[in-house]
Short mmCIF file of C-alpha atoms and ligand atoms in Angstrom, two decimals:
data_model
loop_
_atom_site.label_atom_id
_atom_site.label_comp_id
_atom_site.label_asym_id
_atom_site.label_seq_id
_atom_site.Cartn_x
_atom_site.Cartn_y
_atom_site.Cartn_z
CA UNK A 13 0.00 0.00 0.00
CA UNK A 14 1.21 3.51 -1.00
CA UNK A 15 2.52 5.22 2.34
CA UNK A 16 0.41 8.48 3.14
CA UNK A 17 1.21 11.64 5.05
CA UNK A 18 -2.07 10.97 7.40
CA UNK A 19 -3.42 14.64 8.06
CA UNK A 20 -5.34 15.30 12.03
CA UNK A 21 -8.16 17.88 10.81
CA UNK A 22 -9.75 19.70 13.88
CA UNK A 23 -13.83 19.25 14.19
CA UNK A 24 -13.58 22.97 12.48
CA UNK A 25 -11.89 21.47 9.37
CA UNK A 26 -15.40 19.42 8.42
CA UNK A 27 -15.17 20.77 4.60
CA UNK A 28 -11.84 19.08 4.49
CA UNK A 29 -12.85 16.01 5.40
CA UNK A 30 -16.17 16.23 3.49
CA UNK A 31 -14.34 17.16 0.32
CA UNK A 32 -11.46 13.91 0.44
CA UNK A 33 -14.77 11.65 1.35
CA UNK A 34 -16.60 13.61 -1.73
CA UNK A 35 -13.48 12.92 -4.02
CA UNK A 36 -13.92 8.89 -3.03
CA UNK A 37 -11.21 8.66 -0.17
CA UNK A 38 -11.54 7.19 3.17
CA UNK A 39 -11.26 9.62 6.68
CA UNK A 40 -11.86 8.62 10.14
CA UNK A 41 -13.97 10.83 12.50
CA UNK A 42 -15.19 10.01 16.11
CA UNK A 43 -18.97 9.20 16.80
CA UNK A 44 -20.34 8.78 20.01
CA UNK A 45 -19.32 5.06 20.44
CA UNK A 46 -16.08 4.42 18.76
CA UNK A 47 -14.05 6.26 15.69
CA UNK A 48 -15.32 5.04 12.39
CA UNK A 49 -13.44 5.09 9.22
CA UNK A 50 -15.61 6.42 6.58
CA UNK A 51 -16.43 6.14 2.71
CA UNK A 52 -19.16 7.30 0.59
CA UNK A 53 -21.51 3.74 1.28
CA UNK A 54 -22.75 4.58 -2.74
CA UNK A 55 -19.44 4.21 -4.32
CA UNK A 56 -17.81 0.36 -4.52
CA UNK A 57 -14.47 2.09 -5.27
CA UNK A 58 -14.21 4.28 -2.05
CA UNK A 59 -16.06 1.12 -0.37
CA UNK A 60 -12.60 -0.72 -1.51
CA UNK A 61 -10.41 1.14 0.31
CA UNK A 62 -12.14 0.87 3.51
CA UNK A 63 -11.50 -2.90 3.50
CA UNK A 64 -7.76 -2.31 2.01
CA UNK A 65 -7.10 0.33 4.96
CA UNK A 66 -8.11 -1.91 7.73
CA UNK A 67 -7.19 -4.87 5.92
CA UNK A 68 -10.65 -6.13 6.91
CA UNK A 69 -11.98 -9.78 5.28
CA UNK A 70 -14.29 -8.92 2.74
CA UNK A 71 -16.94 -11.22 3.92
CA UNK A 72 -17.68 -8.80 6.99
CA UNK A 73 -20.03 -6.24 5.91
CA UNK A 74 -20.39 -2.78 7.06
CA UNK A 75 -22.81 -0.52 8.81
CA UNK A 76 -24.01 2.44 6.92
CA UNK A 77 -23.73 5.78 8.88
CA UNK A 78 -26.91 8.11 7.87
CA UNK A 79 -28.43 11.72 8.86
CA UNK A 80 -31.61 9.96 9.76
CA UNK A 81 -34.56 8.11 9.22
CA UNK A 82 -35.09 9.77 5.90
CA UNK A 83 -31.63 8.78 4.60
CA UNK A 84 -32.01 5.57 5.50
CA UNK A 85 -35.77 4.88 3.51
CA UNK A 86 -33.60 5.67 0.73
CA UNK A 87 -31.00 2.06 1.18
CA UNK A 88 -34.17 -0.06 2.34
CA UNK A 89 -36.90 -1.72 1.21
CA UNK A 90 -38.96 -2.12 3.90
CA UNK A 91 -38.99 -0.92 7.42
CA UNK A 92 -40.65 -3.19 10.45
CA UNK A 93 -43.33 -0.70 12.52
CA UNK A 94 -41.37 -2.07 15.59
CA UNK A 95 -38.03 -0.60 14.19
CA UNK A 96 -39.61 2.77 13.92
CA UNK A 97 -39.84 2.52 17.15
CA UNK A 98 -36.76 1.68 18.02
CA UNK A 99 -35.68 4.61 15.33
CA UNK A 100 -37.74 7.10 17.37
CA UNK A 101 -36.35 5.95 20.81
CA UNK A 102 -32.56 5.24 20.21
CA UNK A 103 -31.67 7.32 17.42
CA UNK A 104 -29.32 9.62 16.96
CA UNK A 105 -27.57 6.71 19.08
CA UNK A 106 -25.49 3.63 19.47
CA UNK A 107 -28.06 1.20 17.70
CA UNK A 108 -27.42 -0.17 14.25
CA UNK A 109 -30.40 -1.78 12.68
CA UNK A 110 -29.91 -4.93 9.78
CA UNK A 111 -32.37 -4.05 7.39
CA UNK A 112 -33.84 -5.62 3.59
CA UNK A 113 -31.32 -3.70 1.41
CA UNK A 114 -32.42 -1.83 -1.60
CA UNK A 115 -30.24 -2.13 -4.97
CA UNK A 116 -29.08 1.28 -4.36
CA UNK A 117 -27.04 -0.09 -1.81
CA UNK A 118 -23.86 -1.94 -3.40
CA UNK A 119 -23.22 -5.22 -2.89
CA UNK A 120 -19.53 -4.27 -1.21
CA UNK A 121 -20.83 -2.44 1.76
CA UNK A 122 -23.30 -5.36 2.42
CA UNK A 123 -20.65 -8.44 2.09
CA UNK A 124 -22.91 -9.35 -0.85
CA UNK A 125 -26.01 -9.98 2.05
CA UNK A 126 -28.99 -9.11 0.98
CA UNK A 127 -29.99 -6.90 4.17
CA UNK A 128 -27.40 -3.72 5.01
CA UNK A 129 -26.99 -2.34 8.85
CA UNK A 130 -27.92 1.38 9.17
CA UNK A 131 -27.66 3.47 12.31
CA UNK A 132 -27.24 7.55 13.18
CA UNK A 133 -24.82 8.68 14.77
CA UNK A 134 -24.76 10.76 18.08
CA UNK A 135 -21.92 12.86 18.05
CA UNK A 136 -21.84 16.25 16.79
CA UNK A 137 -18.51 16.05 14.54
CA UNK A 138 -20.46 12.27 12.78
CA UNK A 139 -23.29 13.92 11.77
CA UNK A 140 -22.23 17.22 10.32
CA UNK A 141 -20.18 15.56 8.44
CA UNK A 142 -22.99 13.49 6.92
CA UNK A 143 -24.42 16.52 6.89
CA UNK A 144 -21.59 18.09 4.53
CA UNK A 145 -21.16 15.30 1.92
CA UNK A 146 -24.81 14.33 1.83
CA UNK A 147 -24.35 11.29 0.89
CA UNK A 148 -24.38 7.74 3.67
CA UNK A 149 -21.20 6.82 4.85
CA UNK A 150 -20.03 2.98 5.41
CA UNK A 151 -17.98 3.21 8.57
CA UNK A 152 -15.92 0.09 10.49
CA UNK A 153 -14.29 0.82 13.92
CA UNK A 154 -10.96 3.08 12.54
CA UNK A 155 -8.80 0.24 13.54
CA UNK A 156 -6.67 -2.64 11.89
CA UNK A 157 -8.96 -5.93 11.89
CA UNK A 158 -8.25 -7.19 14.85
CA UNK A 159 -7.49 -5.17 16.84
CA UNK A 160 -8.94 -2.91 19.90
CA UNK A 161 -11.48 -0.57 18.29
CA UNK A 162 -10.23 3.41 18.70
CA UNK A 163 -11.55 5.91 21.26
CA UNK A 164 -8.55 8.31 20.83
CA UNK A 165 -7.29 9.94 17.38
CA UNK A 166 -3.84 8.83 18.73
CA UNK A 167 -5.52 5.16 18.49
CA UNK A 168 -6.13 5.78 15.25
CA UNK A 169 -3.14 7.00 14.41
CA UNK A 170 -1.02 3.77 15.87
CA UNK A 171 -3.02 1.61 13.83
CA UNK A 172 -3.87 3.57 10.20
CA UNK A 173 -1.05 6.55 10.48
CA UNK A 174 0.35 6.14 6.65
CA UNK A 175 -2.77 3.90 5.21
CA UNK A 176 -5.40 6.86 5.56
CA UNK A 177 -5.37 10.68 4.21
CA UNK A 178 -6.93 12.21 7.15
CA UNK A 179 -8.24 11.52 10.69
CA UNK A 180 -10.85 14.20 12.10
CA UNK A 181 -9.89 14.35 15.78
CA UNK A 182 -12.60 15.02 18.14
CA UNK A 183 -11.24 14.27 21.39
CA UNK A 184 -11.98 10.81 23.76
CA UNK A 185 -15.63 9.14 21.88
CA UNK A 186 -18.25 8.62 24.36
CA UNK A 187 -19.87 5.00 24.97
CA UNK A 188 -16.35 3.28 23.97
CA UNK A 189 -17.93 0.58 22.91
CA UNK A 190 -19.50 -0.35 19.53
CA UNK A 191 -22.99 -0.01 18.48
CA UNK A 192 -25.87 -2.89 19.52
CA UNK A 193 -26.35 -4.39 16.21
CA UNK A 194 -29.94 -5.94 15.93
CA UNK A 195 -31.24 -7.82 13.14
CA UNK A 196 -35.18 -6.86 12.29
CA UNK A 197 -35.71 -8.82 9.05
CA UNK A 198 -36.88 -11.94 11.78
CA UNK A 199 -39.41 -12.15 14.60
CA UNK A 200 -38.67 -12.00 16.84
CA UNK A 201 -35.95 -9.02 16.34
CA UNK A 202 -32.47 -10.55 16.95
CA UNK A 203 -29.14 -9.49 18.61
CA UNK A 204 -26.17 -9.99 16.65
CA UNK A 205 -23.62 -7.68 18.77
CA UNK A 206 -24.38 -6.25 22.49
CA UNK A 207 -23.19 -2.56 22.50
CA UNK A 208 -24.42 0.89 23.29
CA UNK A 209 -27.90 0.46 24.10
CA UNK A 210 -28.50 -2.36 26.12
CA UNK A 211 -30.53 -4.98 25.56
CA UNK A 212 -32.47 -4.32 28.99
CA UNK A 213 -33.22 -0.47 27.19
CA UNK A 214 -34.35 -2.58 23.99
CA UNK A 215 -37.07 -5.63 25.70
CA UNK A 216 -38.97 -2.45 27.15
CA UNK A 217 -40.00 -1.64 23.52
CA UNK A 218 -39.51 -4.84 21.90
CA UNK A 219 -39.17 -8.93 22.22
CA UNK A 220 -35.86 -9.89 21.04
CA UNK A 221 -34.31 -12.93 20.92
CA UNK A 222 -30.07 -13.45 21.16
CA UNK A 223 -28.20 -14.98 18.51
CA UNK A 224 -26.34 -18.02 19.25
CA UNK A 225 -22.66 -17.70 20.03
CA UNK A 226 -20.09 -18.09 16.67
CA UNK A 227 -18.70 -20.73 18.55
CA UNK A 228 -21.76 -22.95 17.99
CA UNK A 229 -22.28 -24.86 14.78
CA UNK A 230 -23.89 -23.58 11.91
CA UNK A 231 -23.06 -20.61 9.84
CA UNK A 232 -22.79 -17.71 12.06
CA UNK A 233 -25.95 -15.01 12.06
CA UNK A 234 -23.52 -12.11 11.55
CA UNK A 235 -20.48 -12.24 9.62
CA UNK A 236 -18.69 -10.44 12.24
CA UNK A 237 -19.24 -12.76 15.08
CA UNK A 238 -16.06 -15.24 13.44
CA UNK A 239 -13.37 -12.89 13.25
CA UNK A 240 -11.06 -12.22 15.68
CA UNK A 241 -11.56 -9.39 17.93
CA UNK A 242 -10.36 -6.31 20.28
CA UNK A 243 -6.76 -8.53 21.11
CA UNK A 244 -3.81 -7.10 22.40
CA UNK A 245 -0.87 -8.65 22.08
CA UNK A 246 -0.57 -9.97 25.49
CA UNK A 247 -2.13 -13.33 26.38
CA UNK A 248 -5.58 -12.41 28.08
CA UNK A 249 -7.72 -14.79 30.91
CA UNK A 250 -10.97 -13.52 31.59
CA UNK A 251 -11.36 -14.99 35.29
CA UNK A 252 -14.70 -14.71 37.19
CA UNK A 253 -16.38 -16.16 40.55
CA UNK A 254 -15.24 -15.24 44.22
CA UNK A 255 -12.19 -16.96 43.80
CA UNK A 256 -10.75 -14.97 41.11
CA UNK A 257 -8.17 -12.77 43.14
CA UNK A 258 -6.47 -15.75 44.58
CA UNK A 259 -7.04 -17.44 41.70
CA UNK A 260 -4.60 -15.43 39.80
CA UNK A 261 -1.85 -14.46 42.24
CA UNK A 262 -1.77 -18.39 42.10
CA UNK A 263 -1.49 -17.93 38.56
CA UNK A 264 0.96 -15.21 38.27
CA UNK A 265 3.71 -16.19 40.85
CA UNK A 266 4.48 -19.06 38.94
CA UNK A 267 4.63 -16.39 35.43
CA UNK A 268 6.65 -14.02 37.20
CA UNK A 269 9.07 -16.75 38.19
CA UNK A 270 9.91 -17.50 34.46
CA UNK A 271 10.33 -13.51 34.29
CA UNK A 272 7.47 -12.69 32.51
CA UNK A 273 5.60 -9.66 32.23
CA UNK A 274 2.29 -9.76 34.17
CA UNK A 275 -0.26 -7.41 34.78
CA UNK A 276 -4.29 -7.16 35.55
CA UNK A 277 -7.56 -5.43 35.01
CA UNK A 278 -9.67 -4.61 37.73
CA UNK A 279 -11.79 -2.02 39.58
CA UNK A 280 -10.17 0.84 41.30
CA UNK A 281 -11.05 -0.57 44.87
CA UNK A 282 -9.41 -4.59 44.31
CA UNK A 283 -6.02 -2.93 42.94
CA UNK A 284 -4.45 -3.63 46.55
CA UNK A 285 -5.17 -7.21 45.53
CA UNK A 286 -2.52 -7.29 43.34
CA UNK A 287 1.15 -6.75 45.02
CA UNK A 288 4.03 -6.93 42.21
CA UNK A 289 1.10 -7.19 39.42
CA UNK A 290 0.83 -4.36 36.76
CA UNK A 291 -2.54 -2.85 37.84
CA UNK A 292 -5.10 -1.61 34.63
CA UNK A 293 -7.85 0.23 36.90
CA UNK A 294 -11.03 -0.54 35.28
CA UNK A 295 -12.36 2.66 37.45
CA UNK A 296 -14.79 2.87 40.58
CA UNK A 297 -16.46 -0.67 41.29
CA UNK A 298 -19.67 -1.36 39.34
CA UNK A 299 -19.30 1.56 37.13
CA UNK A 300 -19.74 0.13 33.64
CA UNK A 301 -20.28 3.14 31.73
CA UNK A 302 -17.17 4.23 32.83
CA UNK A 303 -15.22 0.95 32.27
CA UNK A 304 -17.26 0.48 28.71
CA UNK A 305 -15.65 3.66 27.85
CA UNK A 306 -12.24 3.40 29.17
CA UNK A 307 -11.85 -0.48 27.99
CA UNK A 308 -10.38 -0.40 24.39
CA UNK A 309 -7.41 2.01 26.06
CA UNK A 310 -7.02 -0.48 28.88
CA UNK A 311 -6.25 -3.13 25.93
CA UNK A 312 -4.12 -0.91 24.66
CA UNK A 313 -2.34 0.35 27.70
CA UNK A 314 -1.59 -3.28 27.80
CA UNK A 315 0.56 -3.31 24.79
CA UNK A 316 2.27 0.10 25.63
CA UNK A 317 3.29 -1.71 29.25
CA UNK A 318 4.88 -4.94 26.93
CA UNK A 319 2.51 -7.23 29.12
CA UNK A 320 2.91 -10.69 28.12
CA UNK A 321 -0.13 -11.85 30.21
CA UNK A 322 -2.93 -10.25 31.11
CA UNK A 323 -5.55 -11.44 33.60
CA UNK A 324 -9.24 -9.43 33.73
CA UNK A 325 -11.98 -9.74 36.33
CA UNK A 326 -14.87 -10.74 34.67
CA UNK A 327 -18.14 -8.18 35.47
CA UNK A 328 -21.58 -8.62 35.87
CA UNK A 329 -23.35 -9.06 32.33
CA UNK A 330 -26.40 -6.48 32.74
CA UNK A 331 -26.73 -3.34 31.11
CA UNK A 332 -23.30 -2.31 29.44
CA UNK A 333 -21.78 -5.33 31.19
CA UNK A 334 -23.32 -7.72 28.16
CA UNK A 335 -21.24 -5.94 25.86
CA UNK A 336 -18.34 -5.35 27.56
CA UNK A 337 -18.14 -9.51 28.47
CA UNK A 338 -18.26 -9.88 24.68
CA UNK A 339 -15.54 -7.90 23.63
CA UNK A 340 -13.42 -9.47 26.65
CA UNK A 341 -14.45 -12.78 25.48
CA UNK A 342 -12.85 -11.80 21.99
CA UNK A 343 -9.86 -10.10 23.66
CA UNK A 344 -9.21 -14.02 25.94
CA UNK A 345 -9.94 -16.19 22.34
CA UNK A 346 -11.92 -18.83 24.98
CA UNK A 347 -9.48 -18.51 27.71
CA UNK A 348 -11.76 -18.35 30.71
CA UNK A 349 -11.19 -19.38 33.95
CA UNK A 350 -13.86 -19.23 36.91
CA UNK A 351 -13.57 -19.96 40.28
P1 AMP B 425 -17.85 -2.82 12.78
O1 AMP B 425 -18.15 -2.08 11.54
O2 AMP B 425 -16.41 -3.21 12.91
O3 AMP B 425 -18.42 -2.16 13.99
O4 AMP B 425 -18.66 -4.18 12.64
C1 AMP B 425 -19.97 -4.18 12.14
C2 AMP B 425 -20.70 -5.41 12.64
O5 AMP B 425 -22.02 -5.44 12.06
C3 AMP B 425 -20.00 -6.69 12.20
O6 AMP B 425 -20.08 -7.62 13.26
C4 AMP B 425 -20.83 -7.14 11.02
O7 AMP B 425 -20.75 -8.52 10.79
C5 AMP B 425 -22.23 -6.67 11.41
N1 AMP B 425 -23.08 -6.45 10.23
C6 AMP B 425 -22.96 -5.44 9.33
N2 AMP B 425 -23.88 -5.59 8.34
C7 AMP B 425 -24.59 -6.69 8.62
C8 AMP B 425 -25.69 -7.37 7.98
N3 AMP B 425 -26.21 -6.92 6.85
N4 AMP B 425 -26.16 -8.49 8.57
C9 AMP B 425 -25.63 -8.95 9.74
N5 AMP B 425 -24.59 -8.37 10.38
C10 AMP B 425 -24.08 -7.24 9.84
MG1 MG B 426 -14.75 -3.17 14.30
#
């Protein structure tokens, strides 16, 4: 891939940005969960380079970034009266939506899937820039596949820095994790990916039903749910139950022995736990909004430290703790320990 000079535009440099997406390039701006690396959704070209940028399989489709409902009539054939709902309550906000595609939307954005995944953004700098080019944007997390998803530009930077023209930095993104992705072409509705809006917020308007893990047979419901996910380069254990502290001093002592590198995630309050251990505060106990958006840094803080292993406490699954579990699943590849 050609090397680029990678250009940080400020929120105020919007027509910048606009005008490189306009002209069929790729820029990554924040939205309110993660930073997305855009391209006009419309153009199979621009599309391209999304994939080639990330170097992202091109069997995992994208979601399509819009202004609003309007925008999105335009990509679908048919929307479900319980997704208007769901429109009217969540959106702008972290929900993405898998909708019957229309054949204005091209086949590359969609993985060649008949249905594409629409959402609108929350975040001020997202949607004036849809605003600006006025046309839908397909937008990934702005990271390499594989990796932790970005919440910083500097994220961004690490991972695309030389691959990308320009990065519109608008400071730390909000939720910090992905969007909830929910499929509404079955009944009932479906969850594909836990994320910003929990699936708690989403049974008070709606029934929905949760896909089965990729680890099960079958082909998986989302394309996404096979690849690998959110891992830093240290060796993670997700560990859980009331045994978990002593569980991995055990653990550790005999690491640190053979001189590795050793450190752990947990809340603020257990970090006196963890004598001689490299100590990722996941923040004040119980606060998962706050760990949701601090996590992808944590992952990465883990390769700036040269961990080799990581342990992480495994939280309580409600609310934001469903999708946080996932993406530590990911980050441990089925290493999971409880006690
Ligand atoms: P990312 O863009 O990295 O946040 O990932 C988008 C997620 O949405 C991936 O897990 C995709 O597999 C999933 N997705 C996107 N479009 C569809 C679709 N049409 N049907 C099912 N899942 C989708
Ligand atoms: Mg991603």
């Amino acid at each position: 891939m050609e090397k680029l000079k990678t250009e940080v535009l400020l929120p105020e440099e919007i027509d910048k940005a606009a005008q490189l997406l306009a002209e069929g390039q790729v820029v990554a701006f924040p939205t309110e969960t993660v930073y997305g690396l855009g391209a006009n959704a419309l153009d199979p070209e621009a599309v391209a380079r999304i994939f080639a940028a990330k170097g992202r399989p091109q069997d995992n489709p994208l979601i399509v970034h819009c202004t609003g409902r309007e925008q999105v009539e335009e990509l679908v054939r048919e929307i479900p009266k319980e997704a208007r709902l769901l429109m009217e309550r969540f959106w702008p906000g972290p929900l993405t939506l898998v909708l019957p595609k229309n054949e204005v939307v091209p086949g590359e954005v969609t993985a060649g899937l008949d249905t594409v995944a629409v959402r609108v953004p929350a975040h001020p700098v997202a949607l004036s820039l849809l605003r600006a080019v006025n046309f839908p944007l397909a937008a990934p997390s702005a990271n390499l596949s594989g990796k932790p998803s970005p919440t910083r530009a500097e994220h961004v930077l690490r991972d695309l820095g030389g691959r990308i023209p320009a990065v519109v930095d608008g400071g730390e993104t909000g939720f910090g994790v992905e969007s909830t992705v929910l499929d509404c072409t079955r009944r009932p509705f479906r969850l594909l990916r836990p994320g910003g809006v929990t699936l708690e917020e989403l049974q008070e308007l709606v029934e929905v039903s949760l896909a089965p893990g990729h680890l099960e047979e079958g082909p998986p419901p989302s394309p996404g749910m096979k690849y690998e996910h959110y891992a830093p380069e240290a060796e993670v254990y997700l560990v859980s139950g009331p045994g978990a502290a002593a569980k991995i001093l055990e653990l550790s002592e005999a690491l640190l022995r053979k001189g590795q590198k050793v450190g752990v995630m947990t809340w603020q309050e257990r970090a006196g736990l963890y004598p001689g251990l490299t100590v990722l505060s996941m923040g004040p106990e119980g606060d998962l909004p706050g760990l949701a958006s601090r996590l992808y840094h944590l992952l990465r803080q883990a390769d700036d430290l040269g961990l080799e292993v990581l342990f992480v406490e495994a939280v309580s699954e409600r609310h934001l703790g469903l999708a946080i579990m996932n993406r530590l699943r990911k980050a441990a590849r089925g290493r999971e320990i409880s006690t």
